[in-house]
Coordinates of C-alpha atoms in Angstrom, one line a residue:
M644 CA 0.0 0.0 0.0
A645 CA 1.4 3.4 -1.1
T646 CA 2.1 5.9 1.7
K647 CA 1.1 9.5 1.4
Q648 CA 3.8 12.1 1.8
K649 CA 3.5 15.8 1.8
L650 CA 5.5 17.5 -0.9
F651 CA 8.3 19.7 0.4
A652 CA 7.9 18.3 3.9
D653 CA 11.6 18.4 4.4
F654 CA 11.8 22.1 3.6
S655 CA 10.9 24.7 6.3
P656 CA 8.6 27.5 5.2
T657 CA 10.1 30.8 4.3
S658 CA 8.5 33.9 5.8
K659 CA 7.8 37.1 3.9
E660 CA 10.4 38.9 5.9
E661 CA 13.1 36.4 4.8
W662 CA 12.1 36.8 1.2
K663 CA 12.3 40.6 1.5
A664 CA 15.7 40.4 3.3
K665 CA 17.0 38.3 0.4
I666 CA 15.7 40.8 -2.2
I667 CA 17.3 43.7 -0.3
T668 CA 20.6 41.7 -0.3
D669 CA 20.3 41.2 -4.1
L670 CA 19.6 44.9 -4.6
K671 CA 23.2 45.6 -3.3
G672 CA 22.4 48.7 -1.5
A673 CA 19.7 50.1 -3.7
P674 CA 16.7 51.2 -1.6
Y675 CA 13.9 48.6 -1.7
D676 CA 11.0 51.1 -1.4
K677 CA 12.4 53.3 -4.3
K678 CA 13.5 50.5 -6.5
L679 CA 10.6 48.0 -6.3
V680 CA 7.6 49.5 -4.5
W681 CA 5.3 51.2 -7.1
R682 CA 3.5 54.3 -6.1
S683 CA 0.4 54.2 -8.2
K684 CA -1.4 57.2 -9.6
E685 CA -4.4 56.1 -7.5
G686 CA -2.6 57.2 -4.4
F687 CA -1.4 54.0 -2.8
D688 CA 1.7 51.8 -2.8
V689 CA 1.8 48.5 -4.7
E690 CA 4.3 45.9 -3.4
P691 CA 6.6 43.9 -5.7
F692 CA 5.2 40.6 -4.4
Y693 CA 2.3 39.3 -2.3
R694 CA 1.9 36.1 -0.3
R695 CA -0.9 34.2 1.4
E696 CA -0.5 36.1 4.7
D697 CA -1.4 39.3 2.8
L698 CA -5.0 38.0 2.7
D699 CA -5.2 37.9 6.5
G700 CA -7.9 40.2 7.8
L701 CA -9.4 40.8 4.3
L702 CA -13.1 40.4 4.0
T703 CA -13.3 39.7 0.3
P704 CA -11.8 36.2 0.1
Q705 CA -14.3 35.0 2.7
V706 CA -17.4 35.8 0.6
A707 CA -19.0 33.5 -1.9
P708 CA -20.5 34.6 -5.3
G709 CA -23.9 36.0 -4.9
E710 CA -23.4 36.7 -1.2
Y711 CA -23.5 40.2 0.4
P712 CA -21.6 42.4 0.0
Y713 CA -21.3 41.0 -3.5
V714 CA -17.6 41.8 -4.0
R715 CA -17.3 38.5 -5.9
S716 CA -20.5 38.7 -7.9
T717 CA -24.1 39.7 -7.8
R718 CA -25.1 36.5 -9.5
L719 CA -24.1 32.8 -9.8
N720 CA -22.8 33.0 -13.4
N721 CA -20.4 35.3 -15.3
D722 CA -22.4 35.8 -18.5
W723 CA -22.8 39.4 -19.6
Y724 CA -24.8 41.2 -22.3
T725 CA -22.9 42.0 -25.4
R726 CA -23.8 45.6 -26.3
Q727 CA -23.2 47.8 -29.4
E728 CA -24.3 51.3 -30.1
I729 CA -26.4 51.9 -33.1
Q730 CA -26.2 55.3 -34.9
A731 CA -28.6 55.9 -37.8
S732 CA -30.4 58.7 -39.6
S733 CA -33.9 57.2 -39.3
P734 CA -35.7 54.7 -37.2
E735 CA -36.1 52.4 -40.2
E736 CA -32.3 52.4 -40.7
A737 CA -31.7 51.8 -37.0
N738 CA -34.1 48.9 -37.1
Q739 CA -32.3 47.2 -40.0
K740 CA -29.0 47.6 -38.3
A741 CA -30.3 46.2 -35.1
L742 CA -31.8 43.1 -36.8
D743 CA -28.5 42.5 -38.4
L744 CA -26.6 42.9 -35.2
L745 CA -29.0 40.6 -33.3
F746 CA -28.3 37.9 -35.9
K747 CA -24.6 38.4 -35.5
G748 CA -24.4 37.9 -31.7
I749 CA -25.4 41.3 -30.1
D750 CA -28.1 40.8 -27.4
A751 CA -28.1 44.4 -26.0
P752 CA -28.6 46.9 -28.8
A753 CA -28.3 50.5 -27.8
F754 CA -30.2 53.1 -29.9
N755 CA -29.5 56.8 -30.0
L756 CA -32.9 58.4 -30.7
A757 CA -33.7 61.8 -32.3
N758 CA -36.6 63.7 -30.8
S759 CA -38.7 63.0 -33.9
W760 CA -38.5 59.2 -33.3
I761 CA -40.2 59.5 -29.9
S762 CA -43.7 58.7 -31.1
Q763 CA -45.8 55.6 -31.6
E764 CA -44.9 55.6 -35.3
G765 CA -41.2 56.1 -34.6
L766 CA -41.0 53.4 -32.0
S767 CA -43.0 51.0 -34.1
S768 CA -40.5 51.5 -37.0
L769 CA -37.5 51.3 -34.6
L770 CA -38.6 48.1 -32.9
R771 CA -40.3 46.2 -35.7
E772 CA -39.7 42.5 -35.6
I773 CA -37.5 42.8 -32.5
D774 CA -38.6 40.7 -29.5
C775 CA -37.9 43.2 -26.7
T776 CA -38.4 40.4 -24.0
A777 CA -35.5 38.4 -25.4
I778 CA -32.8 41.2 -25.3
E779 CA -31.6 44.0 -23.2
L780 CA -33.1 47.2 -24.8
N781 CA -31.1 50.4 -24.3
L782 CA -32.4 53.7 -25.4
C783 CA -30.6 57.1 -25.3
C784 CA -32.1 60.4 -26.0
C785 CA -31.8 64.1 -25.0
V786 CA -32.2 64.3 -21.2
T787 CA -35.2 66.6 -21.6
Q788 CA -37.0 64.0 -23.6
A789 CA -36.5 61.0 -21.2
A790 CA -39.9 61.3 -19.6
H791 CA -41.6 61.6 -22.9
L792 CA -39.7 58.5 -24.2
A793 CA -40.8 56.5 -21.1
E794 CA -44.4 57.4 -21.7
E795 CA -44.4 56.6 -25.4
L796 CA -42.5 53.3 -24.8
T797 CA -45.1 52.3 -22.2
K798 CA -47.9 53.0 -24.7
Y799 CA -46.0 51.0 -27.4
F800 CA -45.6 47.9 -25.2
E801 CA -49.3 48.2 -24.2
N802 CA -50.4 48.3 -27.8
E803 CA -48.2 45.3 -28.6
G804 CA -49.6 43.4 -25.7
M805 CA -46.1 42.9 -24.3
D806 CA -45.4 41.5 -20.8
F807 CA -43.8 44.5 -19.0
T808 CA -42.1 42.3 -16.4
R809 CA -40.1 40.6 -19.1
V810 CA -38.7 43.7 -20.7
T811 CA -35.2 44.7 -19.4
G812 CA -32.8 47.4 -20.3
S813 CA -32.3 51.2 -19.8
I814 CA -33.4 54.6 -20.7
N815 CA -30.4 56.9 -20.5
Y816 CA -31.5 59.8 -18.2
N817 CA -28.4 61.5 -16.7
P818 CA -29.4 64.5 -14.5
F819 CA -25.9 65.9 -14.4
K820 CA -25.0 65.5 -18.1
R821 CA -25.5 69.2 -18.8
E822 CA -23.0 70.3 -16.2
L823 CA -20.4 67.7 -17.1
V824 CA -20.6 67.9 -20.9
R825 CA -21.9 71.4 -21.8
G826 CA -21.1 73.3 -18.6
K827 CA -24.8 74.3 -18.0
K828 CA -26.3 74.0 -14.6
N829 CA -29.4 71.9 -14.1
L830 CA -30.8 73.3 -10.8
N831 CA -34.1 71.6 -11.5
W832 CA -32.7 68.0 -11.7
K833 CA -34.7 66.6 -8.8
A834 CA -38.1 67.6 -10.3
E835 CA -36.9 66.4 -13.7
M836 CA -35.8 63.1 -12.3
R837 CA -39.1 62.7 -10.4
Q838 CA -41.0 63.2 -13.7
V839 CA -38.9 60.6 -15.5
V840 CA -39.4 58.1 -12.7
Q841 CA -43.2 58.6 -12.7
A842 CA -43.3 58.3 -16.5
A843 CA -41.5 55.0 -16.4
Q844 CA -43.6 53.6 -13.5
A845 CA -44.8 50.6 -15.5
L846 CA -41.3 49.8 -17.0
K847 CA -40.1 48.0 -13.9
G848 CA -37.2 46.3 -15.7
M849 CA -35.8 49.5 -17.3
R850 CA -33.1 51.2 -15.4
I851 CA -33.7 54.9 -16.1
L852 CA -31.2 56.7 -13.9
Q853 CA -27.7 56.6 -15.2
V854 CA -24.4 57.1 -13.3
D855 CA -22.3 57.8 -16.4
A856 CA -19.0 57.4 -14.7
Y857 CA -17.4 56.6 -18.1
M858 CA -17.6 60.3 -18.8
L859 CA -15.1 60.9 -15.9
A860 CA -12.9 58.1 -17.3
N861 CA -13.0 59.6 -20.8
A862 CA -11.9 62.9 -19.2
G863 CA -8.8 61.3 -17.8
A864 CA -9.9 60.4 -14.2
Y865 CA -7.9 58.0 -12.2
I866 CA -9.7 54.7 -11.2
T867 CA -10.3 55.8 -7.6
Q868 CA -11.7 59.1 -8.8
E869 CA -14.0 57.5 -11.2
L870 CA -15.3 55.0 -8.6
G871 CA -15.4 57.5 -5.7
Y872 CA -17.4 60.1 -7.6
A873 CA -19.6 57.3 -9.2
L874 CA -20.6 56.2 -5.7
A875 CA -21.4 59.8 -4.6
W876 CA -23.4 60.2 -7.9
G877 CA -25.5 57.1 -7.3
A878 CA -26.0 57.9 -3.6
E879 CA -27.2 61.4 -4.5
M880 CA -30.0 59.9 -6.8
L881 CA -30.8 57.2 -4.3
H882 CA -31.2 59.7 -1.5
A883 CA -33.3 62.0 -3.7
L884 CA -35.7 59.1 -4.6
A885 CA -35.9 58.0 -0.9
E886 CA -36.8 61.6 0.1
E887 CA -39.6 61.6 -2.4
G888 CA -41.0 58.4 -0.9
T889 CA -39.8 55.9 -3.4
P890 CA -39.2 52.5 -1.7
I891 CA -35.5 51.7 -1.5
P892 CA -35.9 48.4 -3.4
E893 CA -37.6 50.2 -6.3
A894 CA -35.1 53.1 -6.2
V895 CA -32.1 50.7 -6.4
Q896 CA -33.6 48.9 -9.4
R897 CA -33.8 52.2 -11.2
I898 CA -30.1 53.0 -11.1
K899 CA -27.5 51.8 -13.6
F900 CA -23.7 52.4 -13.4
N901 CA -21.9 53.0 -16.7
F902 CA -18.2 52.7 -16.0
G903 CA -15.2 53.3 -18.3
I904 CA -12.5 50.7 -18.7
G905 CA -8.9 51.9 -18.6
A906 CA -5.6 50.3 -19.6
N907 CA -4.6 49.3 -16.0
Y908 CA -5.6 45.7 -16.4
F909 CA -5.5 44.3 -12.9
M910 CA -6.7 47.5 -11.2
E911 CA -9.7 47.6 -13.5
I912 CA -10.6 44.1 -12.5
A913 CA -10.3 45.2 -8.9
K914 CA -12.3 48.4 -9.5
F915 CA -15.4 46.4 -10.6
R916 CA -15.1 44.1 -7.6
A917 CA -14.8 47.2 -5.3
A918 CA -17.7 48.9 -6.9
R919 CA -20.0 46.0 -6.0
W920 CA -18.8 46.0 -2.5
L921 CA -19.1 49.7 -1.8
W922 CA -22.5 50.1 -3.5
A923 CA -23.8 47.3 -1.3
K924 CA -22.5 49.1 1.7
I925 CA -24.3 52.3 0.7
V926 CA -27.6 50.6 0.0
S927 CA -27.5 48.6 3.2
A928 CA -26.9 51.8 5.2
Y929 CA -30.7 52.3 4.7
G930 CA -31.3 49.1 6.7
E931 CA -30.0 45.6 7.0
E932 CA -33.2 44.3 5.4
Y933 CA -32.0 45.8 2.1
Q934 CA -28.8 43.7 1.9
S935 CA -30.5 41.2 -0.4
I936 CA -31.3 43.8 -3.0
A937 CA -28.1 45.9 -2.6
K938 CA -26.8 44.7 -6.0
I939 CA -25.1 47.1 -8.4
N940 CA -25.8 46.9 -12.1
Q941 CA -22.6 47.6 -14.0
H942 CA -22.2 48.4 -17.7
A943 CA -18.6 48.8 -18.9
I944 CA -17.4 50.8 -21.9
T945 CA -13.9 50.7 -23.3
S946 CA -11.9 53.9 -22.9
Q947 CA -11.8 56.8 -25.4
W948 CA -9.1 58.7 -23.4
N949 CA -6.3 56.3 -24.5
M950 CA -7.5 55.8 -28.1
T951 CA -5.3 57.1 -30.9
R952 CA -5.8 58.2 -34.5
Y953 CA -2.2 57.3 -35.4
D954 CA -1.5 53.6 -35.5
A955 CA -5.2 53.1 -34.8
Y956 CA -5.0 49.3 -35.0
V957 CA -3.2 49.4 -31.6
N958 CA -6.6 50.5 -30.3
L959 CA -7.7 46.9 -30.9
L960 CA -5.1 45.7 -28.3
R961 CA -6.3 48.3 -25.9
T962 CA -9.9 47.5 -26.2
Q963 CA -9.3 43.8 -26.0
T964 CA -7.4 43.9 -22.7
E965 CA -10.0 46.4 -21.4
A966 CA -12.9 44.1 -22.3
M967 CA -11.0 41.3 -20.6
S968 CA -10.7 43.3 -17.4
A969 CA -14.5 44.0 -17.4
A970 CA -15.4 40.4 -18.1
L971 CA -13.1 39.1 -15.4
G972 CA -14.4 41.8 -13.1
G973 CA -17.9 40.4 -13.5
V974 CA -19.8 43.3 -15.1
D975 CA -23.4 42.9 -16.4
S976 CA -22.8 44.2 -19.9
I977 CA -19.9 45.5 -22.1
T978 CA -19.6 47.9 -25.0
V979 CA -16.3 47.5 -27.0
L980 CA -15.9 50.7 -29.0
P981 CA -14.6 50.3 -32.6
F982 CA -10.9 50.9 -33.1
D983 CA -11.6 53.9 -35.4
T984 CA -13.8 55.7 -32.9
P985 CA -11.4 58.7 -32.7
Y986 CA -12.2 59.5 -36.4
G987 CA -15.8 60.2 -35.5
T988 CA -17.3 57.5 -37.8
S989 CA -17.0 53.7 -37.8
D990 CA -17.3 51.5 -40.8
D991 CA -18.8 48.0 -41.0
F992 CA -15.4 46.3 -40.6
S993 CA -14.5 48.1 -37.4
M994 CA -18.0 47.5 -35.9
R995 CA -17.7 43.8 -36.8
I996 CA -14.3 43.5 -35.1
A997 CA -15.6 45.3 -32.0
R998 CA -18.5 42.9 -31.4
N999 CA -16.4 39.9 -32.3
Q1000 CA -13.9 40.9 -29.6
Q1001 CA -16.5 40.2 -27.0
L1002 CA -17.7 37.0 -28.7
L1003 CA -14.2 35.8 -28.8
L1004 CA -14.0 36.1 -25.0
K1005 CA -17.2 34.2 -24.6
E1006 CA -17.2 31.5 -27.3
E1007 CA -13.4 30.8 -27.6
S1008 CA -11.9 31.9 -24.2
H1009 CA -15.0 30.9 -22.1
F1010 CA -14.7 34.0 -19.8
D1011 CA -18.4 33.7 -19.1
K1012 CA -18.0 30.2 -17.6
V1013 CA -16.3 31.0 -14.3
V1014 CA -17.5 33.5 -11.7
D1015 CA -14.9 35.9 -10.3
P1016 CA -11.8 33.9 -11.5
S1017 CA -9.5 36.5 -9.8
S1018 CA -10.8 35.6 -6.3
G1019 CA -8.0 34.5 -4.0
S1020 CA -5.3 36.2 -6.1
Y1021 CA -3.1 37.8 -3.4
Y1022 CA -2.4 40.7 -5.7
I1023 CA -6.0 41.4 -6.9
E1024 CA -7.5 40.9 -3.5
N1025 CA -5.2 43.6 -2.1
L1026 CA -5.8 45.9 -5.0
T1027 CA -9.6 45.5 -4.4
H1028 CA -9.2 46.7 -0.8
K1029 CA -6.8 49.5 -1.6
I1030 CA -9.0 50.9 -4.4
A1031 CA -12.1 50.5 -2.3
H1032 CA -10.4 52.4 0.6
K1033 CA -9.3 55.3 -1.6
A1034 CA -12.6 55.5 -3.5
W1035 CA -14.5 55.5 -0.2
E1036 CA -12.4 58.4 1.0
I1037 CA -13.4 60.4 -2.1
F1038 CA -17.0 59.4 -1.6
L1039 CA -17.0 60.5 2.0
S1040 CA -15.2 63.8 1.2
T1041 CA -17.8 64.5 -1.5
E1042 CA -20.7 63.8 0.9
Q1043 CA -19.2 66.0 3.6
E1044 CA -18.9 68.9 1.0
G1045 CA -22.6 68.7 0.2
G1046 CA -23.0 65.8 -2.1
F1047 CA -22.3 65.1 -5.7
A1048 CA -24.9 67.5 -7.1
M1049 CA -23.5 70.5 -5.2
N1050 CA -19.9 69.5 -6.2
V1051 CA -20.9 69.3 -9.8
Q1052 CA -22.8 72.6 -9.8
N1053 CA -19.9 74.4 -8.2
G1054 CA -17.5 72.8 -10.6
K1055 CA -15.4 71.0 -8.0
V1056 CA -15.8 67.5 -9.6
Q1057 CA -14.9 68.9 -13.0
G1058 CA -12.0 70.9 -11.7
T1059 CA -10.5 67.8 -10.0
I1060 CA -10.9 65.6 -13.0
N1061 CA -9.6 68.3 -15.4
A1062 CA -6.5 68.7 -13.2
T1063 CA -5.9 65.0 -13.4
N1064 CA -6.3 65.2 -17.2
A1065 CA -3.8 68.0 -17.4
S1066 CA -1.3 66.1 -15.3
R1067 CA -1.7 63.0 -17.4
H1068 CA -1.2 65.1 -20.6
Q1069 CA 2.0 66.4 -19.0
A1070 CA 3.1 62.9 -18.2
L1071 CA 2.5 61.8 -21.8
A1072 CA 4.5 64.8 -23.0
Q1073 CA 7.4 63.7 -20.9
R1074 CA 6.9 60.0 -21.6
K1075 CA 6.2 59.2 -18.0
E1076 CA 3.0 57.7 -19.4
S1077 CA 3.0 55.8 -22.7
L1078 CA 0.7 55.7 -25.6
L1079 CA 2.1 53.2 -28.1
G1080 CA 2.3 54.6 -31.6
T1081 CA 1.8 58.2 -30.4
N1082 CA 4.5 59.2 -27.9
E1083 CA 6.4 55.9 -28.1
Y1084 CA 7.4 53.9 -31.2
P1085 CA 5.3 55.8 -33.8
N1086 CA 4.8 54.5 -37.3
F1087 CA 7.3 56.7 -39.0
N1088 CA 5.7 57.3 -42.4
E1089 CA 2.0 57.0 -41.5
T1090 CA -0.3 59.9 -42.6
I1091 CA -3.9 60.3 -41.5
H1092 CA -5.1 63.8 -42.5
K1093 CA -7.0 62.4 -45.5
K1094 CA -8.9 60.0 -43.2
I1095 CA -10.2 62.8 -40.9
P1096 CA -13.7 64.0 -42.0
T1097 CA -14.0 67.8 -42.4
S1098 CA -17.2 67.5 -40.4
N1099 CA -18.5 64.9 -38.1
S1100 CA -20.7 62.8 -40.3
S1101 CA -21.8 60.3 -37.6
H1102 CA -25.5 60.4 -36.6
H1103 CA -25.6 62.3 -33.3
H1104 CA -29.0 63.7 -32.5
T1105 CA -29.5 66.9 -30.5
C1106 CA -32.5 67.8 -28.4
G1107 CA -33.0 71.3 -30.0
V1108 CA -33.5 72.9 -26.5
D1109 CA -32.0 76.4 -26.0
H1110 CA -29.6 76.3 -23.1
T1111 CA -28.0 79.7 -23.7
K1112 CA -29.8 81.3 -20.8
E1113 CA -28.7 78.6 -18.3
E1114 CA -26.0 79.4 -15.7
N1115 CA -22.5 78.4 -16.7
V1116 CA -20.2 76.0 -14.9
T1117 CA -16.8 74.4 -15.8
P1118 CA -17.4 71.3 -18.0
L1119 CA -15.2 68.3 -18.2
D1120 CA -12.2 68.4 -20.5
F1121 CA -12.6 65.4 -22.9
R1122 CA -9.3 65.8 -24.8
R1123 CA -7.9 62.3 -25.4
G1124 CA -4.4 61.6 -24.2
A1125 CA -3.0 61.6 -27.7
S1126 CA -4.7 64.8 -28.9
D1127 CA -1.8 67.1 -28.4
F1128 CA 0.7 64.8 -30.2
E1129 CA -1.9 64.3 -33.0
T1130 CA -2.3 68.0 -33.5
L1131 CA 1.5 68.4 -33.7
R1132 CA 1.9 65.6 -36.2
L1133 CA -1.1 66.7 -38.3
N1134 CA 0.5 70.1 -38.6
T1135 CA 3.7 68.5 -39.9
E1136 CA 1.7 66.4 -42.4
Q1137 CA 0.0 69.5 -43.8
A1138 CA 3.2 71.7 -43.9
T1139 CA 4.7 72.8 -47.2
K1140 CA 7.9 70.9 -46.3
R1141 CA 8.4 67.9 -44.0
P1142 CA 11.5 68.5 -41.9
I1143 CA 14.4 66.1 -42.5
V1144 CA 16.3 64.7 -39.5
F1145 CA 19.7 63.3 -40.2
M1146 CA 21.4 60.9 -37.7
L1147 CA 25.1 61.7 -37.5
T1148 CA 26.3 58.4 -35.9
I1149 CA 29.9 58.2 -34.9
G1150 CA 32.2 56.7 -32.3
N1151 CA 31.1 54.0 -29.8
L1152 CA 29.1 51.4 -31.8
A1153 CA 26.6 50.4 -29.1
M1154 CA 25.9 54.0 -27.9
R1155 CA 25.5 55.5 -31.4
L1156 CA 23.1 52.8 -32.4
A1157 CA 21.0 53.1 -29.2
R1158 CA 20.9 56.9 -29.5
S1159 CA 20.0 57.0 -33.2
Q1160 CA 17.1 54.7 -32.5
F1161 CA 16.0 56.8 -29.5
A1162 CA 16.3 60.0 -31.6
G1163 CA 14.4 58.4 -34.5
N1164 CA 11.5 57.5 -32.3
F1165 CA 11.7 61.0 -30.6
F1166 CA 11.4 63.0 -33.9
A1167 CA 9.0 60.5 -35.5
C1168 CA 6.4 61.6 -32.9
A1169 CA 6.2 64.8 -34.9
G1170 CA 6.1 63.1 -38.3
Y1171 CA 9.5 64.3 -39.4
Q1172 CA 11.4 62.4 -42.2
L1173 CA 14.3 60.4 -40.7
I1174 CA 17.6 59.5 -42.3
D1175 CA 19.6 57.0 -40.3
N1176 CA 23.2 55.8 -41.0
L1177 CA 25.5 53.0 -40.2
G1178 CA 28.2 55.4 -39.0
F1179 CA 30.8 57.9 -40.1
D1180 CA 34.6 57.9 -39.6
A1181 CA 34.8 61.7 -39.3
I1182 CA 32.4 64.5 -38.3
E1183 CA 33.0 66.5 -41.4
E1184 CA 32.0 63.6 -43.6
G1185 CA 28.7 63.2 -41.7
V1186 CA 27.9 66.9 -41.8
N1187 CA 28.6 67.1 -45.5
A1188 CA 26.3 64.0 -46.1
A1189 CA 23.5 65.6 -44.1
L1190 CA 23.7 69.0 -45.9
A1191 CA 23.8 67.3 -49.3
L1192 CA 20.4 65.8 -48.4
N1193 CA 19.0 69.2 -47.2
A1194 CA 18.7 68.1 -43.6
D1195 CA 16.9 70.5 -41.3
I1196 CA 18.2 68.9 -38.1
I1197 CA 21.4 67.0 -37.5
V1198 CA 21.3 64.7 -34.5
L1199 CA 24.8 63.8 -33.1
C1200 CA 24.6 60.2 -31.8
S1201 CA 27.6 59.0 -29.8
S1202 CA 28.7 58.3 -26.2
D1203 CA 28.8 60.9 -23.4
D1204 CA 32.6 60.7 -23.2
E1205 CA 33.0 61.3 -26.9
Y1206 CA 30.6 64.3 -27.0
A1207 CA 33.3 66.5 -25.4
T1208 CA 35.3 66.2 -28.7
F1209 CA 32.7 65.4 -31.4
A1210 CA 30.1 68.0 -30.4
P1211 CA 32.3 71.2 -30.8
E1212 CA 33.6 69.9 -34.1
A1213 CA 30.2 69.2 -35.4
Y1214 CA 28.9 72.6 -34.2
Y1215 CA 31.7 74.4 -36.0
N1216 CA 31.3 72.3 -39.2
I1217 CA 27.5 72.9 -39.3
N1218 CA 28.1 76.6 -38.8
G1219 CA 24.4 77.5 -38.4
R1220 CA 23.3 75.9 -41.7
C1221 CA 20.8 73.7 -39.9
E1222 CA 19.8 72.8 -36.4
M1223 CA 22.0 70.6 -34.3
V1224 CA 20.8 68.3 -31.5
I1225 CA 22.8 66.2 -29.1
A1226 CA 21.2 62.8 -28.4
G1227 CA 21.8 62.5 -24.6
N1228 CA 22.4 64.6 -21.5
P1229 CA 26.3 64.4 -21.1
T1230 CA 28.2 65.7 -18.1
C1231 CA 30.0 68.1 -20.4
R1232 CA 26.7 69.8 -21.3
P1233 CA 27.5 73.1 -19.5
D1234 CA 30.7 73.4 -21.6
L1235 CA 28.8 72.6 -24.8
E1236 CA 26.1 75.1 -24.0
A1237 CA 28.7 77.8 -23.5
L1238 CA 29.8 77.2 -27.1
G1239 CA 26.1 77.7 -28.2
I1240 CA 24.9 74.1 -28.5
E1241 CA 21.4 74.5 -27.0
H1242 CA 19.4 71.4 -28.1
Y1243 CA 19.5 68.0 -26.2
I1244 CA 17.1 65.1 -26.2
H1245 CA 17.1 62.4 -23.5
V1246 CA 14.8 60.3 -21.4
K1247 CA 13.8 63.2 -19.2
S1248 CA 13.0 65.6 -22.1
D1249 CA 9.6 67.0 -22.6
V1250 CA 9.0 65.5 -26.0
L1251 CA 5.9 67.5 -26.9
S1252 CA 7.4 70.8 -25.9
T1253 CA 10.7 70.1 -27.7
L1254 CA 8.9 69.1 -30.9
S1255 CA 6.5 72.0 -30.7
H1256 CA 9.6 74.3 -30.5
F1257 CA 11.1 72.8 -33.6
N1258 CA 7.7 73.1 -35.5
Q1259 CA 7.6 76.7 -34.6
K1260 CA 11.2 77.2 -35.8
F1261 CA 10.3 75.7 -39.1
G1262 CA 7.1 77.8 -39.4
I1263 CA 4.8 74.8 -39.1

């Protein structure tokens, strides 16, 4: 009979302190906290490694799926609705698109309605041959038309003899959209919200009050800011409904959270887990008897902030990992934006790829088969707690300052998010934050100016309401991260002459190759024409070769030690006939600057500012 032996029984366990001591020894004097501990933008430290004991005292690993506070899941499966936005110029066109999408795997169509469609005739054309009880139906219109839409939709379902209890979905009423997007105060939001709720009384399965936190994400918000303000936003509407006498269970069923999905893969997974936990905490504050219904409904939309026009196919990589984060995070529905979204219009190909990205996760990768697969991960469990803690601080701070509505109406929310946006743009300019294909490793010879429509031809419907007399407030800044670099490069594309950058490579082989590659990527961010070389034996030879090709910039690529000799020689040979740049930040820089050599590019350079300076010099 075989005897059972425990594996590794002869080895004593190693504590976390022992592992850390070993790491510190291997660092050979380098500070552990500076070298390996990551200070996240969300405001907390991330350790280089986690162990089982890091789960001690954490609540989340002790909860089962479907159990309060729902950090693992609000349900016992991980299936989600596959959603896609439908833009059309008529209800008939929208209907044909929807029928086609339903056949191709979409089960949550989202319609953007013009005011003229909100009638029995318009809804009949829009929803013809669509079984609204078999899908999640999402309708978006001007906020001032939401109540009217709810009334007309109720009449339509009554005329069709449809079972109201089987219809699920949403009507996109966002009471704070005017402040956040247009900068117009909506001081009458409570009365307006009450009207919408009353109009949708029979539509029990339709979530009509939207927490559009994705707007904050698209304005550059950090994860904890998006979540913290989203909780305050939802709590504001829940409290307003409770004050009006709406029962808490009914009020909770009316609210839908629409989150963005950023590029920080593991933190985004943790964000969705933390959102379930914290919203359950807010709802149950009204009474323990509400714990069973304290379940958040989360829709996730891939980010627009980190989308790019240049090298747009990279957007596919971004949206795919973002969709993975949302699926693993256990959201209720997902929208994957087409990769060409920054151009304002999407074609059939990009729409097809976008929906297939979700179908791939379901049908081929089986992401819908396992509930909360990240549960028990030492790293993600700790991220969930840290994100929850920071987001809760923002939520409490917002509540103490009068609530979300007041903080939106006085512009504090927008000001905070816009400051984050500005800091992230600065980080991109200095390459402290990366956007592949834009500020790092650009496609050297790509041009896009012919692809950009002169006017936005996509079908976006406006409400036609005059908001000019409303009081102004600071709106959100929705500039994408890549927008400044794109403007810079588009200016280069459309210039009379595309500047030529010549790499004068000389001296130490390894350093000259590394620095010519660095310099090439640097100037390609502005769309300049690059001429690289294998190397020159003499400075004069390299300068003559550059001038023969009408170079506008000569970049000297060598080692720091050799710059003391090569740089003055190159400067005197060029003699002002074109711009000279040193690739690096050598210790002899003060001496070189004294000679008149003023341009240096290195890892700490502000790429955007430097390139903008050269564009200005060349009259671009």
